[in-house]
Short mmCIF file of C-alpha atoms and ligand atoms in Angstrom, two decimals:
data_model
loop_
_atom_site.label_atom_id
_atom_site.label_comp_id
_atom_site.label_asym_id
_atom_site.label_seq_id
_atom_site.Cartn_x
_atom_site.Cartn_y
_atom_site.Cartn_z
CA MET A 1 -20.49 -188.16 -39.38
CA PRO A 2 -23.86 -187.27 -41.01
CA SER A 3 -23.74 -184.36 -43.26
CA PHE A 4 -26.16 -181.51 -44.36
CA TYR A 5 -26.54 -179.37 -47.41
CA PHE A 6 -28.07 -175.86 -47.28
CA GLN A 7 -29.76 -174.06 -50.21
CA THR A 8 -30.91 -170.44 -49.50
CA PHE A 9 -33.22 -168.29 -51.52
CA GLY A 10 -34.31 -164.71 -50.88
CA CYS A 11 -32.95 -161.73 -49.02
CA GLN A 12 -30.11 -161.23 -46.55
CA MET A 13 -32.31 -162.01 -43.65
CA ASN A 14 -32.84 -165.46 -45.04
CA ILE A 15 -29.14 -165.89 -45.46
CA ALA A 16 -28.64 -164.80 -41.85
CA ASP A 17 -31.34 -167.34 -40.68
CA SER A 18 -29.66 -170.05 -42.70
CA ASP A 19 -26.39 -169.26 -41.01
CA ASP A 20 -27.84 -169.47 -37.59
CA LEU A 21 -29.36 -172.90 -38.53
CA ARG A 22 -26.13 -174.05 -40.01
CA ARG A 23 -24.38 -173.19 -36.76
CA GLU A 24 -26.90 -175.20 -34.85
CA LEU A 25 -26.21 -178.23 -37.05
CA LEU A 26 -22.49 -177.87 -36.77
CA CYS A 27 -22.84 -177.66 -33.00
CA ARG A 28 -24.78 -181.02 -33.02
CA GLY A 29 -21.88 -182.65 -34.80
CA TYR A 30 -23.16 -182.52 -38.43
CA ASP A 31 -20.73 -181.84 -41.19
CA GLU A 32 -21.59 -179.33 -44.07
CA THR A 33 -21.18 -180.74 -47.52
CA SER A 34 -21.16 -178.86 -50.90
CA ASP A 35 -22.64 -182.00 -52.61
CA PRO A 36 -26.38 -182.41 -52.27
CA LEU A 37 -26.10 -185.98 -53.52
CA CYS A 38 -24.10 -186.96 -50.43
CA ALA A 39 -26.11 -185.05 -47.78
CA ASP A 40 -28.05 -186.95 -45.10
CA LEU A 41 -30.12 -183.80 -44.57
CA LEU A 42 -31.06 -181.28 -47.27
CA ILE A 43 -32.58 -178.06 -46.37
CA VAL A 44 -34.07 -175.55 -48.59
CA ASN A 45 -34.64 -172.07 -47.08
CA THR A 46 -37.29 -170.44 -49.27
CA CYS A 47 -38.53 -166.84 -50.31
CA SER A 48 -42.05 -165.85 -51.28
CA VAL A 49 -41.60 -162.26 -52.19
CA ARG A 50 -42.26 -162.74 -56.01
CA GLU A 51 -43.93 -165.68 -57.79
CA ASN A 52 -40.66 -166.63 -59.52
CA ALA A 53 -38.86 -166.81 -56.20
CA GLU A 54 -41.33 -169.61 -55.18
CA THR A 55 -41.14 -171.25 -58.55
CA ARG A 56 -37.36 -171.58 -58.38
CA ALA A 57 -37.50 -172.93 -54.83
CA LYS A 58 -40.10 -175.53 -55.74
CA ALA A 59 -38.10 -176.62 -58.65
CA ARG A 60 -35.04 -177.13 -56.43
CA ILE A 61 -37.02 -178.91 -53.79
CA GLN A 62 -38.44 -181.32 -56.41
CA GLU A 63 -34.97 -181.80 -57.85
CA PHE A 64 -33.51 -182.71 -54.34
CA GLY A 65 -36.32 -185.06 -53.79
CA ARG A 66 -35.29 -186.92 -57.04
CA VAL A 67 -31.60 -186.99 -56.50
CA LYS A 68 -31.17 -187.24 -52.67
CA LYS A 69 -29.49 -190.44 -51.52
CA ASN A 70 -31.59 -193.22 -50.06
CA GLY A 71 -32.80 -192.34 -46.57
CA ALA A 72 -31.73 -188.73 -46.73
CA LYS A 73 -34.19 -186.21 -45.20
CA LEU A 74 -35.52 -183.13 -47.07
CA TRP A 75 -36.65 -180.15 -45.01
CA VAL A 76 -38.17 -176.88 -46.27
CA THR A 77 -37.83 -173.68 -44.14
CA GLY A 78 -38.34 -169.94 -44.66
CA CYS A 79 -41.02 -167.72 -46.09
CA MET A 80 -42.66 -170.09 -48.59
CA ALA A 81 -42.75 -172.77 -45.88
CA GLN A 82 -44.61 -170.27 -43.61
CA ARG A 83 -46.95 -169.25 -46.49
CA LEU A 84 -47.86 -172.74 -47.73
CA GLY A 85 -47.24 -174.87 -44.66
CA GLN A 86 -48.06 -178.53 -44.92
CA ARG A 87 -49.50 -177.89 -48.53
CA ILE A 88 -45.82 -178.23 -49.65
CA LYS A 89 -45.67 -181.79 -48.36
CA GLU A 90 -48.95 -182.78 -50.03
CA LYS A 91 -47.65 -181.49 -53.36
CA ILE A 92 -44.11 -182.66 -53.14
CA LYS A 93 -44.22 -185.98 -51.48
CA THR A 94 -40.44 -186.30 -50.97
CA VAL A 95 -40.47 -183.43 -48.50
CA ASP A 96 -40.11 -184.73 -44.98
CA ARG A 97 -40.67 -181.60 -42.85
CA VAL A 98 -41.86 -177.98 -43.37
CA ILE A 99 -40.83 -175.34 -40.84
CA GLY A 100 -41.99 -171.73 -41.39
CA ALA A 101 -39.90 -168.59 -41.12
CA GLN A 102 -41.69 -167.57 -37.85
CA HIS A 103 -40.88 -170.92 -36.34
CA ASN A 104 -37.14 -171.15 -36.60
CA SER A 105 -36.99 -172.08 -32.92
CA ASP A 106 -39.01 -175.13 -33.90
CA PHE A 107 -36.12 -176.12 -36.14
CA LEU A 108 -34.13 -176.86 -33.05
CA ALA A 109 -36.90 -178.92 -31.53
CA HIS A 110 -37.18 -180.90 -34.78
CA LEU A 111 -33.44 -181.50 -34.80
CA ASP A 112 -33.59 -182.88 -31.33
CA LYS A 113 -36.54 -184.93 -32.02
CA TYR A 114 -35.92 -186.44 -35.43
CA LEU A 115 -32.15 -186.30 -35.91
CA PRO A 116 -29.66 -187.94 -33.70
CA LYS A 117 -27.12 -185.71 -32.02
CA TYR A 118 -23.43 -186.52 -32.38
CA ASP A 119 -20.34 -185.79 -30.45
CA HIS A 120 -18.92 -182.57 -31.50
CA THR A 121 -15.67 -180.79 -31.07
CA GLY A 122 -17.02 -177.46 -29.78
CA VAL A 123 -18.72 -174.35 -31.25
CA PRO A 124 -18.14 -173.89 -34.99
CA GLY A 125 -15.88 -171.10 -35.92
CA LYS A 126 -16.32 -168.62 -38.87
CA LEU A 127 -18.79 -169.86 -41.45
CA HIS A 128 -17.53 -167.82 -44.43
CA ASN A 129 -14.16 -166.79 -45.84
CA SER A 130 -15.52 -163.36 -46.15
CA PRO A 131 -14.75 -160.68 -43.62
CA GLY A 132 -18.32 -159.55 -43.48
CA ASP A 133 -21.31 -160.94 -41.68
CA TYR A 134 -25.04 -160.24 -41.37
CA ILE A 135 -26.65 -159.65 -37.88
CA THR A 136 -30.47 -159.62 -37.83
CA VAL A 137 -31.53 -156.89 -35.39
CA MET A 138 -35.24 -157.04 -36.06
CA ARG A 139 -37.65 -159.59 -37.43
CA GLY A 140 -40.98 -159.07 -39.09
CA CYS A 141 -42.67 -156.04 -40.62
CA GLU A 142 -45.93 -154.21 -39.89
CA ASN A 143 -45.95 -151.80 -42.74
CA PHE A 144 -48.30 -153.72 -45.03
CA CYS A 145 -47.23 -152.25 -48.31
CA THR A 146 -50.12 -153.46 -50.42
CA TYR A 147 -48.08 -155.53 -52.82
CA CYS A 148 -45.93 -157.27 -50.15
CA ILE A 149 -46.15 -160.79 -48.63
CA VAL A 150 -43.51 -160.12 -45.99
CA PRO A 151 -45.71 -159.05 -43.15
CA TYR A 152 -47.80 -162.12 -43.62
CA VAL A 153 -44.94 -164.58 -43.66
CA ARG A 154 -42.58 -162.88 -41.19
CA GLY A 155 -45.15 -161.62 -38.75
CA PRO A 156 -45.08 -158.60 -36.44
CA GLU A 157 -41.90 -156.53 -35.81
CA VAL A 158 -39.74 -157.69 -32.86
CA SER A 159 -36.42 -156.08 -32.09
CA VAL A 160 -33.51 -158.07 -30.80
CA PRO A 161 -32.25 -156.65 -27.46
CA ALA A 162 -29.28 -154.33 -27.99
CA SER A 163 -27.25 -156.20 -25.46
CA GLU A 164 -27.76 -159.42 -27.51
CA VAL A 165 -26.83 -157.70 -30.77
CA VAL A 166 -23.67 -156.28 -29.22
CA SER A 167 -22.54 -159.66 -27.72
CA LYS A 168 -23.16 -161.44 -30.96
CA VAL A 169 -21.06 -158.88 -32.84
CA ALA A 170 -18.27 -159.31 -30.22
CA ARG A 171 -18.34 -163.11 -30.68
CA ARG A 172 -18.05 -162.71 -34.48
CA VAL A 173 -15.21 -160.30 -34.08
CA ASP A 174 -13.36 -163.06 -32.08
CA GLU A 175 -14.04 -165.36 -35.12
CA GLY A 176 -12.34 -162.83 -37.43
CA VAL A 177 -15.37 -160.90 -38.86
CA CYS A 178 -14.75 -157.02 -39.02
CA GLU A 179 -17.66 -155.77 -41.20
CA PHE A 180 -21.27 -156.06 -39.95
CA THR A 181 -24.46 -155.54 -41.80
CA LEU A 182 -27.30 -154.92 -39.39
CA LEU A 183 -30.60 -156.44 -40.87
CA GLY A 184 -34.26 -155.66 -40.56
CA GLN A 185 -37.17 -155.12 -43.08
CA ASN A 186 -37.37 -151.62 -41.63
CA VAL A 187 -34.40 -151.04 -39.34
CA ASN A 188 -35.54 -147.59 -38.44
CA SER A 189 -38.35 -148.84 -36.36
CA TYR A 190 -35.82 -150.71 -34.16
CA ARG A 191 -36.44 -150.14 -30.61
CA ASP A 192 -35.05 -151.58 -27.25
CA GLY A 193 -36.41 -149.33 -24.40
CA ASP A 194 -34.70 -145.95 -25.01
CA ILE A 195 -32.29 -147.31 -27.56
CA ASP A 196 -33.28 -146.46 -31.19
CA PHE A 197 -31.57 -147.60 -34.34
CA ALA A 198 -29.10 -144.72 -34.53
CA ASP A 199 -28.06 -145.53 -30.91
CA LEU A 200 -27.73 -149.23 -31.78
CA LEU A 201 -25.42 -148.40 -34.74
CA LYS A 202 -23.27 -146.33 -32.46
CA MET A 203 -23.06 -149.18 -29.92
CA VAL A 204 -22.17 -151.76 -32.58
CA ALA A 205 -19.54 -149.39 -34.20
CA SER A 206 -17.84 -149.05 -30.89
CA VAL A 207 -17.37 -152.79 -30.30
CA PRO A 208 -13.57 -153.31 -30.34
CA GLY A 209 -12.45 -154.90 -33.63
CA VAL A 210 -15.45 -153.56 -35.61
CA ARG A 211 -14.07 -151.81 -38.73
CA ARG A 212 -17.20 -151.20 -40.72
CA VAL A 213 -20.92 -151.25 -40.18
CA ARG A 214 -23.70 -151.36 -42.80
CA PHE A 215 -27.41 -151.74 -42.47
CA THR A 216 -30.47 -152.52 -44.59
CA THR A 217 -33.26 -151.54 -45.05
CA SER A 218 -34.39 -148.07 -44.22
CA HIS A 219 -38.08 -147.16 -44.90
CA PRO A 220 -38.28 -143.53 -46.05
CA LYS A 221 -41.26 -142.83 -43.81
CA ASP A 222 -39.18 -143.38 -40.67
CA CYS A 223 -35.60 -142.48 -41.89
CA SER A 224 -34.62 -139.85 -39.21
CA GLU A 225 -32.31 -136.91 -39.30
CA LYS A 226 -30.65 -138.32 -36.26
CA LEU A 227 -29.74 -141.49 -38.19
CA ILE A 228 -28.21 -139.47 -41.10
CA LYS A 229 -26.31 -137.32 -38.65
CA THR A 230 -25.02 -140.37 -36.72
CA ILE A 231 -23.73 -141.98 -39.99
CA ALA A 232 -22.03 -138.58 -40.94
CA ALA A 233 -20.34 -138.35 -37.53
CA THR A 234 -19.18 -141.94 -37.21
CA SER A 235 -16.30 -143.00 -39.44
CA SER A 236 -16.78 -146.71 -39.18
CA LEU A 237 -20.44 -146.38 -40.34
CA CYS A 238 -20.36 -146.92 -44.11
CA ARG A 239 -21.33 -144.10 -46.42
CA HIS A 240 -24.23 -146.02 -47.96
CA ILE A 241 -27.89 -145.66 -47.51
CA HIS A 242 -30.42 -148.02 -49.08
CA LEU A 243 -33.56 -146.06 -49.31
CA PRO A 244 -36.13 -147.91 -51.43
CA VAL A 245 -38.45 -145.57 -53.29
CA GLN A 246 -40.60 -148.26 -55.13
CA ALA A 247 -42.34 -145.73 -57.49
CA GLY A 248 -42.02 -142.17 -58.74
CA SER A 249 -45.59 -140.84 -58.46
CA ASP A 250 -47.68 -139.91 -55.37
CA ARG A 251 -50.73 -141.78 -56.60
CA ILE A 252 -48.92 -145.08 -56.95
CA LEU A 253 -47.09 -144.52 -53.71
CA SER A 254 -50.34 -144.07 -52.00
CA LEU A 255 -51.92 -147.15 -53.66
CA MET A 256 -48.84 -149.06 -52.43
CA ASN A 257 -49.54 -147.69 -48.88
CA ARG A 258 -45.84 -146.51 -48.69
CA ARG A 259 -47.04 -143.61 -46.46
CA TYR A 260 -44.66 -140.99 -47.80
CA SER A 261 -44.84 -138.50 -50.58
CA LEU A 262 -42.37 -137.85 -53.31
CA ASP A 263 -41.57 -134.52 -51.73
CA HIS A 264 -40.73 -136.15 -48.42
CA TYR A 265 -38.57 -138.66 -50.15
CA LEU A 266 -36.68 -136.00 -52.15
CA GLY A 267 -36.24 -133.99 -48.83
CA LEU A 268 -34.54 -137.04 -47.30
CA ILE A 269 -32.16 -137.42 -50.39
CA GLU A 270 -31.35 -133.77 -50.03
CA MET A 271 -30.66 -134.15 -46.38
CA ILE A 272 -28.44 -137.25 -46.97
CA ARG A 273 -26.44 -135.28 -49.68
CA ARG A 274 -26.09 -132.34 -47.17
CA TYR A 275 -24.70 -134.17 -44.33
CA ILE A 276 -22.91 -137.00 -46.18
CA PRO A 277 -21.91 -135.64 -49.68
CA ASP A 278 -20.04 -138.76 -50.70
CA ALA A 279 -22.87 -141.19 -49.84
CA ASP A 280 -24.00 -143.85 -52.08
CA ILE A 281 -27.74 -144.04 -52.24
CA THR A 282 -29.35 -147.10 -53.53
CA SER A 283 -33.00 -148.12 -54.02
CA ASP A 284 -35.56 -150.76 -54.73
CA ILE A 285 -37.87 -149.85 -57.56
CA MET A 286 -40.96 -151.70 -58.92
CA VAL A 287 -42.71 -151.33 -62.33
CA GLY A 288 -46.10 -152.47 -63.35
CA PHE A 289 -48.12 -152.05 -60.02
CA PRO A 290 -51.87 -152.40 -60.80
CA GLY A 291 -53.08 -149.21 -62.46
CA GLU A 292 -49.59 -147.79 -63.29
CA THR A 293 -49.93 -145.71 -66.43
CA ASP A 294 -47.29 -144.82 -69.03
CA ASP A 295 -47.00 -141.43 -67.56
CA GLU A 296 -46.62 -142.77 -63.98
CA PHE A 297 -43.90 -145.02 -65.24
CA GLU A 298 -42.18 -142.07 -66.86
CA ASP A 299 -42.44 -140.32 -63.42
CA THR A 300 -40.36 -143.23 -62.01
CA LEU A 301 -37.75 -142.65 -64.73
CA ARG A 302 -37.68 -139.04 -63.97
CA LEU A 303 -37.16 -139.68 -60.24
CA VAL A 304 -34.33 -142.13 -61.03
CA GLU A 305 -32.70 -139.43 -63.12
CA LYS A 306 -33.09 -136.83 -60.34
CA VAL A 307 -31.82 -138.91 -57.37
CA HIS A 308 -28.92 -140.46 -59.33
CA TYR A 309 -28.76 -143.84 -57.43
CA THR A 310 -25.40 -145.66 -57.31
CA THR A 311 -27.33 -148.89 -58.06
CA ALA A 312 -30.87 -150.12 -57.67
CA PHE A 313 -32.70 -153.38 -57.44
CA MET A 314 -35.43 -153.33 -60.01
CA PHE A 315 -38.45 -155.63 -60.21
CA ALA A 316 -41.69 -156.22 -62.13
CA TYR A 317 -44.78 -156.35 -59.91
CA SER A 318 -45.81 -159.85 -59.04
CA SER A 319 -49.23 -160.44 -57.53
CA ARG A 320 -49.16 -162.26 -54.20
CA GLU A 321 -52.11 -164.08 -52.89
CA GLY A 322 -53.66 -162.45 -49.75
CA THR A 323 -52.04 -159.03 -50.13
CA ALA A 324 -54.25 -155.94 -50.61
CA ALA A 325 -52.91 -155.36 -54.16
CA ALA A 326 -53.85 -158.84 -55.26
CA SER A 327 -57.50 -157.77 -55.29
CA MET A 328 -56.73 -154.57 -57.36
CA LYS A 329 -57.32 -154.92 -61.08
CA GLU A 330 -54.08 -155.67 -62.95
CA THR A 331 -53.84 -153.30 -65.80
CA VAL A 332 -50.29 -153.70 -67.00
CA SER A 333 -49.68 -156.75 -69.24
CA GLU A 334 -46.60 -158.97 -68.67
CA ASP A 335 -45.10 -157.66 -71.88
CA VAL A 336 -45.48 -154.04 -70.84
CA LYS A 337 -44.07 -154.82 -67.45
CA LEU A 338 -40.98 -156.37 -68.96
CA SER A 339 -40.42 -153.55 -71.43
CA ARG A 340 -40.82 -151.02 -68.65
CA LEU A 341 -38.30 -152.96 -66.55
CA LYS A 342 -35.92 -153.01 -69.37
CA SER A 343 -36.16 -149.29 -69.87
CA LEU A 344 -35.59 -148.72 -66.22
CA ILE A 345 -32.73 -151.10 -66.01
CA ASP A 346 -31.01 -149.38 -69.04
CA LEU A 347 -31.42 -145.97 -67.44
CA GLN A 348 -30.10 -147.04 -64.04
CA THR A 349 -27.12 -148.95 -65.73
CA SER A 350 -26.13 -145.73 -67.59
CA ILE A 351 -26.39 -143.73 -64.34
CA THR A 352 -24.30 -146.37 -62.47
CA LYS A 353 -21.67 -146.04 -65.21
CA LYS A 354 -21.62 -142.21 -64.98
CA ILE A 355 -21.14 -142.36 -61.19
CA TYR A 356 -18.28 -144.98 -61.49
CA ASP A 357 -16.62 -143.20 -64.31
CA SER A 358 -16.62 -139.89 -62.33
CA SER A 359 -15.09 -141.61 -59.41
CA VAL A 360 -11.83 -142.27 -61.32
CA GLY A 361 -9.05 -140.32 -59.59
CA GLU A 362 -10.72 -140.50 -56.11
CA GLU A 363 -8.83 -141.95 -53.12
CA PHE A 364 -10.59 -144.09 -50.49
CA GLU A 365 -10.26 -147.14 -48.26
CA VAL A 366 -11.22 -150.56 -49.58
CA LEU A 367 -12.02 -153.64 -47.58
CA ILE A 368 -10.89 -156.82 -49.42
CA ASN A 369 -13.53 -159.41 -49.55
CA GLY A 370 -11.76 -162.06 -51.46
CA ARG A 371 -9.71 -163.15 -54.43
CA GLN A 372 -11.12 -162.99 -57.88
CA GLU A 373 -11.62 -166.50 -58.89
CA LYS A 374 -9.49 -166.80 -61.97
CA ARG A 375 -6.81 -164.27 -61.37
CA GLU A 376 -3.98 -164.81 -58.76
CA ARG A 377 -3.24 -161.14 -58.05
CA LEU A 378 -6.59 -159.62 -58.35
CA TRP A 379 -8.71 -158.94 -55.31
CA MET A 380 -12.34 -157.91 -54.97
CA GLY A 381 -13.46 -155.40 -52.37
CA MET A 382 -15.75 -152.48 -51.57
CA ASN A 383 -15.18 -148.88 -50.72
CA ASN A 384 -16.74 -147.46 -47.58
CA GLY A 385 -19.80 -146.59 -49.60
CA PHE A 386 -21.35 -149.12 -51.98
CA LYS A 387 -18.93 -149.21 -54.90
CA LYS A 388 -17.25 -152.34 -56.09
CA VAL A 389 -13.59 -152.38 -56.39
CA LEU A 390 -10.89 -154.57 -58.01
CA LEU A 391 -7.30 -154.22 -56.72
CA SER A 392 -4.34 -155.73 -58.23
CA CYS A 393 -1.92 -156.54 -55.39
CA ASP A 394 0.61 -159.24 -54.54
CA SER A 395 0.11 -159.69 -50.92
CA ALA A 396 -3.48 -159.10 -49.78
CA GLU A 397 -5.91 -161.17 -47.71
CA ALA A 398 -9.62 -161.03 -47.09
CA GLY A 399 -10.30 -158.60 -44.29
CA MET A 400 -7.33 -156.25 -44.94
CA ILE A 401 -8.12 -152.58 -45.55
CA PHE A 402 -6.03 -150.59 -48.08
CA ASN A 403 -5.82 -147.02 -49.08
CA VAL A 404 -6.30 -147.04 -52.86
CA ARG A 405 -6.82 -144.61 -55.82
CA ALA A 406 -9.29 -145.47 -58.55
CA VAL A 407 -7.42 -145.51 -61.84
CA ARG A 408 -10.09 -146.91 -64.20
CA SER A 409 -13.83 -147.68 -64.32
CA SER A 410 -15.56 -150.68 -65.98
CA GLY A 411 -18.89 -148.92 -65.54
CA MET A 412 -19.64 -151.09 -62.62
CA THR A 413 -16.35 -151.60 -60.93
CA LEU A 414 -13.55 -149.30 -60.03
CA ILE A 415 -10.04 -150.67 -60.78
CA CYS A 416 -7.77 -149.35 -58.15
CA GLU A 417 -4.10 -149.21 -57.11
CA ARG A 418 -2.68 -149.05 -53.71
CA ILE A 419 -1.38 -145.74 -52.42
CA THR A 420 0.55 -144.96 -49.22
CA LYS A 421 -0.86 -142.40 -46.93
N1 LIG B 1 -38.49 -154.05 -46.44
C1 LIG B 1 -37.91 -153.57 -47.69
C2 LIG B 1 -38.22 -154.54 -48.81
C3 LIG B 1 -38.24 -156.04 -48.70
S1 LIG B 1 -38.68 -156.93 -50.03
C4 LIG B 1 -38.52 -152.34 -47.94
O1 LIG B 1 -39.55 -151.95 -47.57
O2 LIG B 1 -37.81 -151.60 -48.72
C5 LIG B 1 -37.53 -156.33 -51.27
C6 LIG B 1 -38.10 -155.63 -52.41
O3 LIG B 1 -38.89 -156.59 -53.24
C7 LIG B 1 -39.09 -154.49 -52.20
O4 LIG B 1 -38.42 -153.30 -51.91
C8 LIG B 1 -39.80 -154.40 -53.43
O5 LIG B 1 -39.21 -153.58 -54.33
C9 LIG B 1 -39.79 -155.83 -54.00
N2 LIG B 1 -41.03 -156.48 -53.86
C10 LIG B 1 -41.79 -156.78 -52.88
N3 LIG B 1 -42.99 -157.39 -53.08
C11 LIG B 1 -42.99 -157.45 -54.42
C12 LIG B 1 -43.96 -157.89 -55.31
N4 LIG B 1 -45.14 -158.39 -55.03
N5 LIG B 1 -43.62 -157.81 -56.67
C13 LIG B 1 -42.50 -157.34 -57.19
N6 LIG B 1 -41.52 -156.82 -56.29
C14 LIG B 1 -41.82 -156.94 -55.00
FE1 LIG B 2 -42.74 -155.33 -47.50
FE2 LIG B 2 -43.22 -152.77 -47.19
FE3 LIG B 2 -42.56 -154.28 -45.04
FE4 LIG B 2 -40.75 -153.64 -46.95
S1 LIG B 2 -41.75 -152.21 -45.59
S2 LIG B 2 -41.19 -155.63 -46.04
S3 LIG B 2 -41.93 -153.64 -48.78
S4 LIG B 2 -44.36 -154.50 -46.25
FE1 LIG B 3 -36.81 -162.22 -47.43
FE2 LIG B 3 -38.17 -163.36 -49.42
FE3 LIG B 3 -38.84 -163.67 -46.95
S1 LIG B 3 -37.32 -161.29 -49.48
S2 LIG B 3 -38.31 -161.89 -45.83
S3 LIG B 3 -36.91 -164.32 -47.83
S4 LIG B 3 -40.27 -163.39 -48.57
#
């Protein structure tokens, strides 16, 4: 049986795309291997969001080109494939095929055309040991934040029909999945006729067998009160809202074309805290946007202090060819970017620690995601917000939900014990 090896870079949407493509290959009778040297087909699913995402993907593609076995094929998919197209093949001669993120359906045509189909034993079951899975509910983005390549590589927004989302969720439940993360670059602009994103969340939450529903990402300009109220009122919707702020000053937000003010953003935070007091709020934050002054960076630090995020993903600005910001004059040196990033990460780490430490003594439900690698009796999980949990327990299994009490904090994990309720 021929085998394939998949390597995925980038965001959850890329992981979800890879999983869809993996399923197609499994359906066609291919085996998945964990050893790239043995694979007959190697696929690198790429990301373009920052320069270093592309650098890492290119390095891996080159490496695969060198080590792949004789006759093995090397395909490049995803956002960098969309951005650079056939130029990848010209630069890296060992690449056989380039299929951009907007052409995943071509992947199937390529499979049928260039690779033989083998007898298979039926549809593949669950792809992961984890009880959670991603479901893409909308593709593309039309927001054109000035720094961002995503609208160019992923194209315009297209929502997946709600009936399709629900039937996919039901199929995954049959395979043993109980936690679903609905994905879109801006899930709040989801629409299928009269069904908006809050309605879709409720529909997914009520599919029998669904224990938890998460989603990412909400754009602050379209995060509605209805959405927040829906989360507050539905117990299987996790108490977690990822609401990327990007920067802490109105001038930079406007240069970024984020289309909200700081006041609007803080109003949303206040609304979330009012309806869902125990919510974990998380963010994406960028430093070193063209023109960002020391004072404006300080504004970002002040905002982070004020909101008290549970965690945040933090980045140094990276210029992307073809975006509006790429033609703005870069004023922040790489050194300054890195030192700003470090200060921001230090601040956020200390806030994360405070939040975790103050959760000691709290009781909540934890969903077990799997065993901690080196420890027999130690299990990893997540509460119904966005806090990581370690649970020591003899008889657990991924997918089980336990009532626990937090007895200790490591600053980024809550060490918990089971309680009976
Ligand atoms: N749709 C999501 C973000 C997707 S990209 C949203 O709007 O929030 C994930 C994160 O990468 C962004 O939130 C941003 O913080 C970061 N990012 C995007 N482009 C970037 C760039 N050119 N340089 C540095 N970070 C970037
Ligand atoms: Fe990029 Fe902005 Fe779209 Fe997010 S909303 S993907 S940051 S353009
Ligand atoms: Fe995701 Fe990177 Fe593409 S963040 S949408 S894989 S550019």
